[in-house]
Coordinates of C-alpha atoms in Angstrom, one line a residue:
Chain I
M27 CA -31.0 25.6 -44.8
E28 CA -34.3 23.8 -45.3
Y29 CA -34.7 20.4 -43.8
S30 CA -36.7 17.7 -45.5
K31 CA -40.0 16.6 -44.0
Y32 CA -38.3 13.3 -43.0
H33 CA -35.5 14.9 -41.2
K34 CA -36.9 14.3 -37.7
T35 CA -37.8 10.7 -38.4
I36 CA -34.4 10.0 -40.0
V37 CA -32.5 11.4 -37.0
Q38 CA -34.8 9.9 -34.4
S39 CA -34.9 6.4 -35.9
L40 CA -31.1 6.2 -36.4
L41 CA -30.5 7.5 -32.9
D42 CA -32.8 4.8 -31.6
G43 CA -30.4 2.2 -33.1
K44 CA -32.8 1.4 -35.9
F45 CA -31.9 0.4 -39.4
L46 CA -33.5 2.5 -42.2
L47 CA -34.4 0.2 -45.1
R48 CA -34.4 0.6 -48.8
N49 CA -38.2 0.6 -49.2
E50 CA -38.7 3.5 -46.7
P51 CA -39.0 7.1 -47.9
E52 CA -36.6 8.2 -45.1
F53 CA -34.0 5.9 -46.6
I54 CA -34.4 7.4 -50.1
E55 CA -34.1 10.9 -48.6
L56 CA -31.0 9.8 -46.5
R57 CA -29.3 8.4 -49.6
E58 CA -29.9 11.5 -51.6
K59 CA -28.4 13.6 -48.8
E60 CA -25.8 11.1 -47.6
E61 CA -23.0 13.6 -47.4
F62 CA -25.0 16.0 -45.3
Y63 CA -26.2 13.4 -42.9
S64 CA -22.7 11.8 -42.5
E65 CA -21.3 15.1 -41.5
F66 CA -24.4 15.9 -39.3
F67 CA -24.1 12.7 -37.2
K68 CA -20.3 13.0 -37.0
A69 CA -20.3 16.6 -35.9
S70 CA -23.4 16.3 -33.6
F71 CA -22.8 12.9 -31.9
D72 CA -19.5 11.6 -33.2
Y73 CA -21.4 8.7 -34.8
E74 CA -20.5 7.1 -38.1
L75 CA -23.3 6.8 -40.6
K76 CA -23.2 3.6 -42.7
V77 CA -25.2 3.6 -45.9
T78 CA -25.4 0.7 -48.3
T79 CA -27.8 0.0 -51.2
D80 CA -30.1 -1.9 -48.9
Y81 CA -30.0 -0.2 -45.5
S82 CA -28.4 2.4 -43.3
Y83 CA -27.5 2.6 -39.6
L84 CA -25.4 4.4 -37.1
I85 CA -22.4 3.1 -35.3
S86 CA -20.5 4.6 -32.4
S87 CA -17.1 4.0 -30.9
E88 CA -19.0 3.2 -27.7
T89 CA -20.6 0.3 -29.3
S90 CA -23.4 -1.9 -28.0
E91 CA -21.1 -4.9 -28.2
I92 CA -23.3 -7.3 -26.2
T93 CA -26.3 -6.7 -28.3
S94 CA -24.3 -7.1 -31.5
R95 CA -22.7 -10.3 -30.3
D96 CA -26.0 -11.8 -29.3
I97 CA -27.5 -10.9 -32.7
C98 CA -24.5 -12.6 -34.4
I99 CA -25.1 -15.7 -32.2
F100 CA -28.8 -15.6 -33.1
F101 CA -28.0 -15.4 -36.8
A102 CA -25.3 -18.1 -36.6
L103 CA -27.7 -20.5 -34.9
I104 CA -30.6 -19.7 -37.3
C105 CA -28.4 -20.2 -40.4
Y106 CA -26.8 -23.3 -39.1
E107 CA -30.2 -24.9 -38.2
L108 CA -31.8 -23.9 -41.5
D109 CA -29.0 -25.5 -43.4
R110 CA -29.2 -28.6 -41.2
D111 CA -32.9 -28.6 -42.0
G112 CA -32.0 -28.8 -45.7
K113 CA -33.0 -25.3 -46.5
N114 CA -31.1 -22.6 -48.5
F115 CA -30.7 -20.2 -45.6
I116 CA -29.9 -17.2 -47.7
D117 CA -33.2 -17.7 -49.6
E118 CA -35.0 -18.2 -46.3
L119 CA -33.6 -15.0 -44.8
N120 CA -34.5 -13.2 -48.0
Y121 CA -38.0 -14.4 -48.7
A122 CA -39.4 -16.7 -46.1
E123 CA -41.8 -15.9 -43.3
F124 CA -40.6 -17.3 -40.0
E125 CA -42.9 -18.6 -37.2
I126 CA -41.8 -18.0 -33.6
S127 CA -42.6 -21.7 -32.9
Q128 CA -40.2 -22.7 -35.7
V129 CA -37.4 -20.6 -34.2
E130 CA -38.2 -22.0 -30.8
N131 CA -38.0 -25.5 -32.1
Y132 CA -34.6 -24.8 -33.7
F133 CA -33.3 -23.4 -30.4
A134 CA -34.7 -26.2 -28.3
N135 CA -33.1 -28.9 -30.4
S136 CA -29.8 -27.0 -31.2
A137 CA -26.5 -28.7 -30.7
Y138 CA -25.3 -25.4 -29.3
I139 CA -27.7 -25.7 -26.3
D140 CA -25.0 -24.9 -23.8
L141 CA -24.2 -21.7 -25.5
I142 CA -27.9 -20.8 -25.6
H143 CA -28.4 -21.4 -21.9
S144 CA -25.4 -19.3 -21.0
N145 CA -26.7 -16.3 -23.0
K146 CA -28.9 -13.9 -21.1
Q147 CA -30.8 -12.7 -24.1
L148 CA -31.4 -16.1 -25.7
K149 CA -31.5 -18.5 -22.7
D150 CA -35.2 -19.2 -22.6
K151 CA -38.5 -18.6 -24.3
D152 CA -39.3 -15.4 -22.5
S153 CA -35.8 -14.0 -23.1
R154 CA -36.0 -14.9 -26.8
K155 CA -39.4 -13.2 -27.0
N156 CA -37.8 -10.0 -25.7
F157 CA -34.8 -10.4 -28.0
I158 CA -37.1 -10.8 -31.0
N159 CA -38.9 -7.6 -30.0
M160 CA -35.6 -5.9 -29.8
L161 CA -34.8 -7.1 -33.4
S162 CA -38.1 -5.7 -34.4
R163 CA -37.5 -2.3 -32.8
R164 CA -34.1 -2.1 -34.6
S165 CA -35.8 -3.1 -37.9
I166 CA -33.7 -6.2 -38.3
I167 CA -36.9 -8.2 -38.5
E168 CA -40.4 -7.1 -39.5
K169 CA -43.2 -8.5 -37.4
R170 CA -46.2 -9.8 -39.5
S171 CA -48.1 -10.8 -36.4
E172 CA -47.3 -11.8 -32.9
E173 CA -46.3 -15.2 -34.2
K174 CA -44.7 -14.4 -37.6
F175 CA -41.9 -12.3 -38.9
T176 CA -39.6 -11.8 -41.8
F177 CA -36.1 -10.6 -41.9
T178 CA -35.3 -7.2 -43.4
P179 CA -32.2 -6.5 -45.6
A180 CA -30.4 -5.6 -42.3
Y181 CA -29.6 -9.3 -41.9
K182 CA -26.8 -8.7 -44.4
V183 CA -24.6 -6.9 -41.8
F184 CA -24.3 -10.2 -39.9
I185 CA -24.0 -12.4 -43.0
D186 CA -21.2 -10.2 -44.2
F187 CA -19.6 -10.5 -40.8
A188 CA -19.6 -14.3 -41.1
R189 CA -18.2 -14.2 -44.6
D190 CA -15.4 -11.9 -43.6
L191 CA -14.6 -14.0 -40.6
A192 CA -14.4 -17.2 -42.7
R193 CA -12.1 -15.5 -45.3
K194 CA -9.9 -14.2 -42.5
R195 CA -9.6 -17.6 -40.9
M196 CA -8.8 -19.2 -44.3
E197 CA -6.1 -16.7 -45.0
E198 CA -4.7 -17.3 -41.5
Q199 CA -4.6 -21.0 -42.2
Q200 CA -2.9 -20.7 -45.6
P201 CA 0.8 -21.6 -45.4
T202 CA 2.9 -18.5 -45.9
A203 CA 5.3 -18.6 -48.8
Chain D
M26 CA -13.4 -69.2 -82.2
R27 CA -15.2 -65.9 -81.9
T28 CA -17.9 -65.7 -79.2
E29 CA -21.4 -65.0 -80.3
P30 CA -22.5 -61.4 -79.5
K31 CA -25.7 -62.6 -77.9
T32 CA -23.6 -64.8 -75.6
I33 CA -21.6 -61.8 -74.5
L34 CA -24.7 -59.7 -73.9
Y35 CA -26.3 -62.6 -72.0
F36 CA -23.2 -62.9 -69.9
L37 CA -23.3 -59.2 -69.1
W38 CA -27.0 -59.4 -68.2
H39 CA -26.6 -62.6 -66.1
Y40 CA -23.6 -61.4 -64.1
Y41 CA -24.5 -57.7 -64.0
E42 CA -24.1 -57.3 -60.2
P43 CA -20.4 -58.4 -60.0
I44 CA -19.7 -56.6 -63.2
Q45 CA -21.2 -53.4 -61.8
E46 CA -19.0 -53.8 -58.7
L47 CA -15.9 -54.3 -60.9
F48 CA -16.9 -51.1 -62.8
D49 CA -17.2 -49.2 -59.5
A50 CA -13.8 -50.5 -58.4
Q51 CA -12.1 -49.4 -61.6
S52 CA -13.9 -46.0 -61.5
R53 CA -12.6 -45.6 -58.0
D54 CA -9.0 -46.9 -58.3
G55 CA -8.3 -46.6 -62.0
Y56 CA -7.8 -50.4 -62.3
I57 CA -9.1 -53.7 -60.8
R58 CA -6.7 -55.5 -58.5
K59 CA -6.5 -59.2 -58.8
E60 CA -7.6 -59.6 -55.2
T61 CA -10.5 -57.3 -55.7
L62 CA -11.7 -59.4 -58.7
K63 CA -11.4 -62.6 -56.6
E64 CA -13.2 -61.0 -53.7
I65 CA -16.1 -59.6 -55.7
C66 CA -16.6 -62.8 -57.7
G67 CA -16.3 -64.9 -54.5
R68 CA -18.9 -62.8 -52.7
H69 CA -21.4 -63.4 -55.6
G70 CA -20.5 -67.1 -55.7
H71 CA -19.4 -67.0 -59.4
D72 CA -16.2 -68.2 -61.0
I73 CA -16.2 -65.9 -64.0
E74 CA -12.7 -64.7 -64.2
G75 CA -11.9 -66.9 -67.2
K76 CA -15.0 -65.8 -69.1
L77 CA -14.3 -62.1 -68.4
T78 CA -11.0 -62.3 -70.2
E79 CA -12.2 -64.9 -72.8
Y80 CA -15.1 -62.5 -73.9
K81 CA -12.5 -59.7 -73.9
I82 CA -14.4 -57.7 -71.4
L83 CA -11.4 -57.4 -69.1
K84 CA -7.8 -57.2 -70.1
N85 CA -4.7 -57.9 -68.1
V86 CA -2.6 -55.0 -66.9
N87 CA 0.5 -56.6 -65.4
T88 CA -1.1 -58.9 -62.7
D89 CA -4.2 -56.8 -62.4
Y90 CA -7.1 -56.0 -64.7
E91 CA -9.1 -53.3 -66.4
F92 CA -12.2 -53.1 -68.6
R93 CA -11.6 -52.7 -72.3
T94 CA -12.5 -49.2 -73.3
V95 CA -15.6 -50.2 -75.3
F96 CA -17.1 -52.1 -72.3
Y97 CA -16.2 -49.3 -69.9
G98 CA -17.9 -46.8 -72.1
L99 CA -20.9 -49.1 -72.5
L100 CA -21.2 -49.5 -68.7
E101 CA -20.6 -45.8 -68.2
F102 CA -23.5 -45.1 -70.6
I103 CA -26.0 -47.6 -69.3
M104 CA -25.3 -46.6 -65.6
N105 CA -25.1 -43.0 -66.4
E106 CA -22.0 -42.9 -64.3
F107 CA -19.8 -40.5 -66.2
K108 CA -16.7 -39.0 -64.8
P109 CA -16.7 -35.4 -65.9
M110 CA -13.9 -34.8 -68.4
L111 CA -11.6 -32.0 -67.9
P112 CA -12.4 -29.3 -70.5
E113 CA -8.8 -29.5 -71.8
T114 CA -9.7 -33.1 -72.7
I115 CA -12.7 -31.9 -74.6
E116 CA -10.6 -29.2 -76.1
K117 CA -8.8 -31.8 -78.3
Y118 CA -11.9 -31.8 -80.5
H119 CA -11.2 -28.3 -81.3
H120 CA -8.1 -29.3 -83.0
S121 CA -9.5 -32.3 -84.9
I122 CA -12.6 -30.5 -86.0
S123 CA -10.6 -27.5 -87.2
E124 CA -8.2 -29.6 -89.0
L125 CA -10.9 -31.6 -90.8
F126 CA -12.7 -28.4 -91.7
R127 CA -9.5 -26.9 -93.1
K128 CA -9.0 -29.9 -95.3
I129 CA -12.7 -30.0 -96.4
R130 CA -12.6 -26.4 -97.3
K131 CA -9.3 -26.8 -99.2
G132 CA -10.2 -30.1 -101.0
V133 CA -13.9 -29.5 -101.6
H134 CA -13.4 -30.0 -105.3
E135 CA -10.8 -32.8 -105.0
E136 CA -11.2 -36.5 -104.6
K137 CA -14.9 -37.1 -103.8
F138 CA -14.6 -40.2 -101.6
I139 CA -11.9 -38.5 -99.4
L140 CA -14.3 -35.5 -99.0
M141 CA -17.1 -37.8 -98.0
Q142 CA -14.9 -39.5 -95.5
R143 CA -13.8 -36.2 -94.0
L144 CA -17.4 -35.0 -93.8
T145 CA -18.3 -38.3 -92.0
D146 CA -15.4 -37.9 -89.6
L147 CA -16.2 -34.3 -89.0
T148 CA -19.8 -35.3 -88.0
S149 CA -18.4 -38.1 -85.8
E150 CA -16.0 -35.8 -84.0
T151 CA -18.6 -33.1 -83.5
R152 CA -21.0 -35.8 -82.1
D153 CA -18.3 -37.0 -79.7
F154 CA -17.6 -33.4 -78.6
S155 CA -21.3 -32.6 -78.1
E156 CA -21.9 -35.8 -76.1
G157 CA -18.8 -35.1 -74.0
V158 CA -20.1 -31.6 -73.2
E159 CA -23.6 -33.0 -72.4
N160 CA -22.2 -35.7 -70.2
N161 CA -20.0 -33.2 -68.4
T162 CA -22.8 -30.8 -67.8
L163 CA -25.2 -33.5 -66.6
K164 CA -22.6 -35.0 -64.4
L165 CA -21.6 -31.7 -62.9
L166 CA -25.2 -30.8 -62.3
A167 CA -25.9 -34.1 -60.5
K168 CA -22.7 -33.7 -58.4
T169 CA -23.5 -30.1 -57.6
R170 CA -27.0 -31.0 -56.5
E171 CA -25.6 -33.8 -54.4
L172 CA -23.2 -31.4 -52.8
K173 CA -26.0 -29.0 -52.2
A174 CA -28.2 -31.6 -50.5
N175 CA -25.0 -32.7 -48.6
M176 CA -26.1 -36.3 -48.2
E177 CA -22.6 -37.3 -47.5
K178 CA -22.3 -34.6 -44.7
V179 CA -19.3 -33.0 -46.4
D180 CA -17.7 -30.5 -44.1
Y181 CA -18.3 -26.8 -45.1
R182 CA -14.7 -26.2 -45.8
D183 CA -14.6 -29.2 -48.2
K184 CA -17.8 -27.9 -49.8
I185 CA -16.1 -24.6 -50.5
R186 CA -13.0 -26.4 -51.9
K187 CA -15.1 -28.6 -54.1
A188 CA -17.3 -25.8 -55.4
S189 CA -14.3 -23.6 -56.0
E190 CA -12.5 -26.4 -57.9
W191 CA -15.5 -27.2 -60.1
I192 CA -15.9 -23.6 -61.0
E193 CA -12.2 -23.1 -61.7
Y194 CA -11.4 -26.4 -63.5
Y195 CA -14.7 -27.4 -65.2
I196 CA -17.4 -24.8 -65.4
L197 CA -15.5 -21.6 -66.4
P198 CA -13.4 -23.4 -69.1
M199 CA -16.5 -25.2 -70.3
N200 CA -18.3 -21.9 -70.6
K201 CA -15.3 -20.6 -72.6
I202 CA -15.5 -23.6 -75.0
L203 CA -19.2 -23.0 -75.5
D204 CA -19.1 -19.3 -75.9
I205 CA -20.2 -18.7 -79.5
H206 CA -19.1 -15.1 -79.3
H207 CA -15.5 -16.1 -78.5
T208 CA -13.6 -16.5 -81.8
S209 CA -11.4 -19.3 -80.4
S210 CA -14.2 -21.3 -79.0
I211 CA -15.3 -24.7 -80.4
A212 CA -18.9 -23.4 -80.6
N213 CA -17.8 -20.5 -82.7
K214 CA -15.8 -22.9 -85.0
L215 CA -18.9 -25.1 -85.4
F216 CA -21.0 -22.1 -86.3
E217 CA -18.4 -21.2 -89.0
I218 CA -18.6 -24.7 -90.4
A219 CA -22.4 -24.6 -90.4
N220 CA -22.3 -21.4 -92.5
F221 CA -19.8 -23.1 -94.9
A222 CA -22.0 -26.2 -95.1
N223 CA -25.1 -24.1 -95.7
E224 CA -23.4 -22.3 -98.6
K225 CA -22.1 -25.5 -100.1
R226 CA -25.5 -27.3 -99.9
L227 CA -26.9 -24.6 -102.0
L228 CA -24.0 -24.0 -104.4
V229 CA -22.3 -27.3 -105.1
S230 CA -23.6 -28.8 -108.3
E231 CA -22.8 -32.4 -107.7
E232 CA -25.8 -34.1 -106.1
Q233 CA -24.2 -36.5 -103.6
T234 CA -21.8 -33.9 -102.3
R235 CA -24.6 -31.4 -102.0
Q236 CA -26.6 -33.9 -100.0
A237 CA -23.7 -34.6 -97.7
F238 CA -23.2 -30.9 -97.0
E239 CA -26.9 -30.6 -96.4
K240 CA -26.8 -33.4 -93.9
L241 CA -23.8 -31.9 -92.2
Y242 CA -25.5 -28.5 -92.1
Y243 CA -28.7 -29.8 -90.4
F244 CA -26.6 -31.9 -88.0
L245 CA -24.6 -28.8 -87.0
L246 CA -27.7 -26.8 -86.5
Q247 CA -29.0 -29.4 -84.2
T248 CA -25.6 -29.6 -82.4
N249 CA -25.5 -25.9 -82.0
D250 CA -28.9 -25.9 -80.4
D251 CA -27.8 -28.7 -78.1
L252 CA -24.6 -26.8 -77.2
L253 CA -26.6 -23.6 -76.6
R254 CA -28.8 -25.6 -74.2
Q255 CA -25.8 -26.9 -72.4
S256 CA -24.3 -23.4 -72.2
K257 CA -27.5 -22.1 -70.7
I258 CA -27.6 -24.9 -68.1
L259 CA -24.0 -24.0 -67.3
T260 CA -24.6 -20.2 -67.0
N261 CA -28.2 -20.2 -65.7
E262 CA -28.1 -23.1 -63.3
L263 CA -24.8 -24.7 -62.7
L264 CA -22.7 -21.6 -62.1
P265 CA -25.2 -19.8 -59.8
L266 CA -25.9 -23.1 -57.9
I267 CA -22.2 -23.8 -57.3
E268 CA -21.6 -20.1 -56.5
R269 CA -24.4 -20.4 -54.0
I270 CA -22.8 -23.5 -52.5
R271 CA -19.5 -21.6 -52.2
T272 CA -21.1 -18.5 -50.7
E273 CA -23.3 -20.4 -48.3
S274 CA -20.5 -22.6 -47.2
I275 CA -18.2 -19.6 -46.6
I276 CA -20.9 -17.9 -44.5
L277 CA -21.6 -21.1 -42.5
S278 CA -17.9 -21.7 -42.0
G279 CA -17.7 -18.2 -40.6
F280 CA -20.7 -18.7 -38.3
I281 CA -19.3 -22.0 -37.1
E282 CA -15.9 -20.5 -36.5
F283 CA -17.7 -17.7 -34.5
L284 CA -19.8 -20.1 -32.5
K285 CA -16.7 -22.0 -31.4
D286 CA -15.8 -19.0 -29.3
P287 CA -18.2 -16.1 -29.7
F288 CA -16.3 -13.9 -27.2
D289 CA -13.0 -14.0 -29.1
V290 CA -14.1 -12.3 -32.3
P291 CA -14.8 -8.6 -32.9
V292 CA -18.4 -8.3 -33.9
P293 CA -20.0 -5.6 -36.1
Q294 CA -20.3 -2.2 -34.3
M295 CA -23.8 -0.9 -33.6
L296 CA -25.2 2.1 -31.9
K297 CA -25.7 1.8 -28.1
T298 CA -29.1 3.2 -27.3
S299 CA -29.6 4.8 -23.9
R300 CA -33.4 5.2 -23.7
D301 CA -35.3 2.8 -21.5
M302 CA -38.8 2.2 -22.8
V303 CA -41.5 0.9 -20.4
Y304 CA -41.4 -2.4 -22.4
N305 CA -37.6 -2.6 -22.0
R306 CA -36.6 -6.0 -20.6
H307 CA -34.7 -4.3 -17.8
M308 CA -37.7 -2.2 -16.8
E309 CA -39.0 -4.7 -14.3
L310 CA -35.6 -5.0 -12.6
N311 CA -35.1 -1.2 -12.6
A312 CA -38.6 -0.7 -11.1
T313 CA -38.0 -3.3 -8.4
E314 CA -34.7 -1.7 -7.5
F315 CA -36.4 1.7 -7.3
W316 CA -39.2 0.5 -5.0
E317 CA -36.8 -1.5 -2.8
Q318 CA -35.1 1.7 -1.5
F319 CA -38.4 2.7 0.2
E320 CA -38.8 -0.5 2.0
R321 CA -38.7 0.0 5.9
V322 CA -36.4 -2.1 7.8
E323 CA -38.1 -1.6 11.3
K324 CA -41.3 -3.4 12.2
V325 CA -44.6 -1.6 11.7
Y326 CA -48.1 -2.5 13.0
I327 CA -51.1 -2.0 11.0
N328 CA -54.5 -1.4 12.6
E329 CA -56.7 -3.8 10.6
A330 CA -59.9 -2.1 11.7
G331 CA -58.7 0.8 9.7
S332 CA -60.4 3.5 12.0
G333 CA -57.3 5.6 11.8
K334 CA -57.8 6.6 15.5
P335 CA -55.0 5.8 17.9
A336 CA -56.2 3.4 20.6
W337 CA -56.9 5.1 24.0
L338 CA -55.3 3.4 26.9
F339 CA -56.5 4.1 30.5
D340 CA -53.6 4.9 32.7
R341 CA -55.2 3.7 35.9
E342 CA -52.3 4.3 38.3
A343 CA -51.9 8.0 37.2
Y344 CA -55.6 8.8 37.7
K345 CA -55.8 6.9 41.0
D346 CA -52.8 8.8 42.2
K347 CA -54.4 12.0 41.2
L348 CA -57.6 11.1 43.0
D349 CA -55.8 10.0 46.1
K350 CA -54.0 13.4 46.3
S351 CA -57.4 15.2 46.0
L352 CA -59.1 13.2 48.8
P353 CA -61.5 13.8 50.3
V354 CA -63.6 14.6 47.2
E355 CA -67.1 15.9 47.8
D356 CA -68.4 14.9 44.5
F357 CA -66.7 12.2 42.4
F358 CA -68.3 13.1 39.1
D359 CA -67.7 16.8 39.6
F360 CA -64.1 15.9 40.1
L361 CA -64.2 13.9 36.9
G362 CA -65.7 16.7 34.9
T363 CA -63.1 19.2 36.1
E364 CA -60.3 16.7 35.3
W365 CA -61.6 16.1 31.9
N366 CA -62.2 19.7 31.0
E367 CA -58.5 20.3 31.6
K368 CA -57.6 17.7 29.0
Q369 CA -60.0 19.0 26.4
E370 CA -60.3 15.6 24.7
V371 CA -63.3 13.8 23.4
F372 CA -65.1 12.2 26.3
D373 CA -66.7 9.0 25.3
E374 CA -68.4 6.0 26.9
E375 CA -65.2 4.0 27.2
K376 CA -63.4 6.8 29.2
F377 CA -66.5 7.4 31.4
F378 CA -66.7 3.8 32.5
A379 CA -62.9 3.5 32.8
F380 CA -62.9 6.4 35.3
T381 CA -65.9 5.0 37.1
T382 CA -64.0 1.8 37.8
L383 CA -61.8 3.9 40.2
L384 CA -64.7 4.0 42.6
F385 CA -64.2 0.2 43.2
E386 CA -60.8 0.6 44.6
E387 CA -60.7 -1.0 48.1
D388 CA -58.9 1.8 49.9
L389 CA -61.7 4.3 49.1
K390 CA -64.8 5.0 51.2
L391 CA -67.9 6.1 49.3
E392 CA -70.7 8.0 50.7
F393 CA -74.0 9.0 49.1
P394 CA -75.1 12.2 51.0
D395 CA -78.1 13.0 49.0
K396 CA -79.5 10.1 46.9
S397 CA -82.2 12.2 45.3
S398 CA -79.7 14.7 44.0
Q399 CA -78.4 13.6 40.5
H400 CA -75.9 15.0 37.9
R401 CA -76.1 14.7 34.2
I402 CA -72.9 13.8 32.5
R403 CA -72.5 14.1 28.7
T404 CA -70.3 11.8 26.8
E405 CA -69.8 11.8 23.0
N406 CA -72.9 9.8 22.2
M407 CA -74.8 9.5 25.5
T408 CA -76.0 11.4 28.6
Y409 CA -75.8 9.6 32.0
R410 CA -77.6 10.5 35.2
V411 CA -75.3 9.8 38.1
P412 CA -75.7 10.4 41.9
K413 CA -73.5 12.6 44.1
I414 CA -70.7 10.5 45.5
K415 CA -68.4 11.6 48.3
V416 CA -65.1 9.8 48.2
D417 CA -62.7 9.6 51.1
K418 CA -59.8 7.5 52.3
N419 CA -60.9 4.3 53.9
G420 CA -60.1 4.4 57.6
I421 CA -58.7 0.8 57.6
F422 CA -55.6 1.8 55.5

């Protein structure tokens, strides 16, 4: 079998915990050979390959739960503060360029300050800087400069998580017939 | 005696503030309580209860009051404070317009004045319908934007509920009413009437009737344009806006639920990476831990001079003892040379002088048998000329 020229990058990126994004040639290649790569990652590492129209990433049963939870907290706080700031947070996540100072400001004045202080990855400016670098390494954000970044379509994983959670809670609260 | 129209209008203008408050009260509660009327009038310092009923602005409902429809409509219009009508309320026009159209089509050649009346009524009903739709759209748009801006700090869950209700009960049924491609929609019926009027304005021979159809035709063209615009507002702006409110509210509700207890909810699974890059945030900690294992617990001394040579210490007692055992010594420096050759160490100035100090021990007797006879002693950097010294035990001890 002949492998594509992106094979190494695809495998390496996904194994590094990165998201492959719709505008990348590796992603286009991956989507075309989705079946092969799903089997490949399952057979080689027992990892599950997730492919949507916007992004692709790997998940494993031995999940990086702390990281994922901290990312969810980060998104929850950002969306909450953007909404409080009178902005359409979905538009902002889709199109806006964020400044680190703006994010810092949101965190410093957040009503969830106790939660922030108790979180190792988000507790202070330096931790948050490392955290944002981690988001960049995983292609959840794209750094435009040291001070500016945009969100990639990978943010949808965490938005979908919130939507599903809300629906689940609403169903739980509905009186059973 | 009937009141002059100008008097009524002047009254409305002069007492606008309490009248506006009464309007708000009725909009809120459905009627105006007697106590509310007294309280509002009292607060503004007016005694206008009698005039309000005398000018037929208010009417009694049991012991309470309400605005007469015409005044309520007028106030609604000038304040732009419409309550959106339920689409089923607007739907009534479908029946009246269809019925009038059926009769017009059937009796187009019958009694002329009845036809004229029906055409006028049809225009009037269509106008009412169109205005109802416009008011509804504008009001819903305003309310939706208000909900979006969330000035009243409505809870996210209430936002979802409101947005969902508006979609279900107002926007989707309104869209259906305005869908010209749907055969049972009012818009479709008006389109059919417009085609009929167009045909008649060209074919009817009687002048006045032809003109009436022409008037109706152009009116319907205008109405269809208006309705199309309303339909576009509904589908292009209102529906997406309210869908967005619903979506955003659901997402925010989810995030707020999550933030209440972030450790109680299963989060999305992600790959756990194992590589530690040099810029990994744990790297500093790992490196510290690595170096700490080499740290010595016992004390160490560092020679600051940094010569690297261990310091030489003169063991005076050992050498004195050795000298004592060899006494009498015929030549001290000869003894010293022999002694040092055995050690095969570097012999420097420090060692030479250290040994020489042994000669000053009090228990030793020194003799200089031949002062002219001298030895040469080489140290690392120097050569010394020394006399022959005989050493023996001092007789005193």
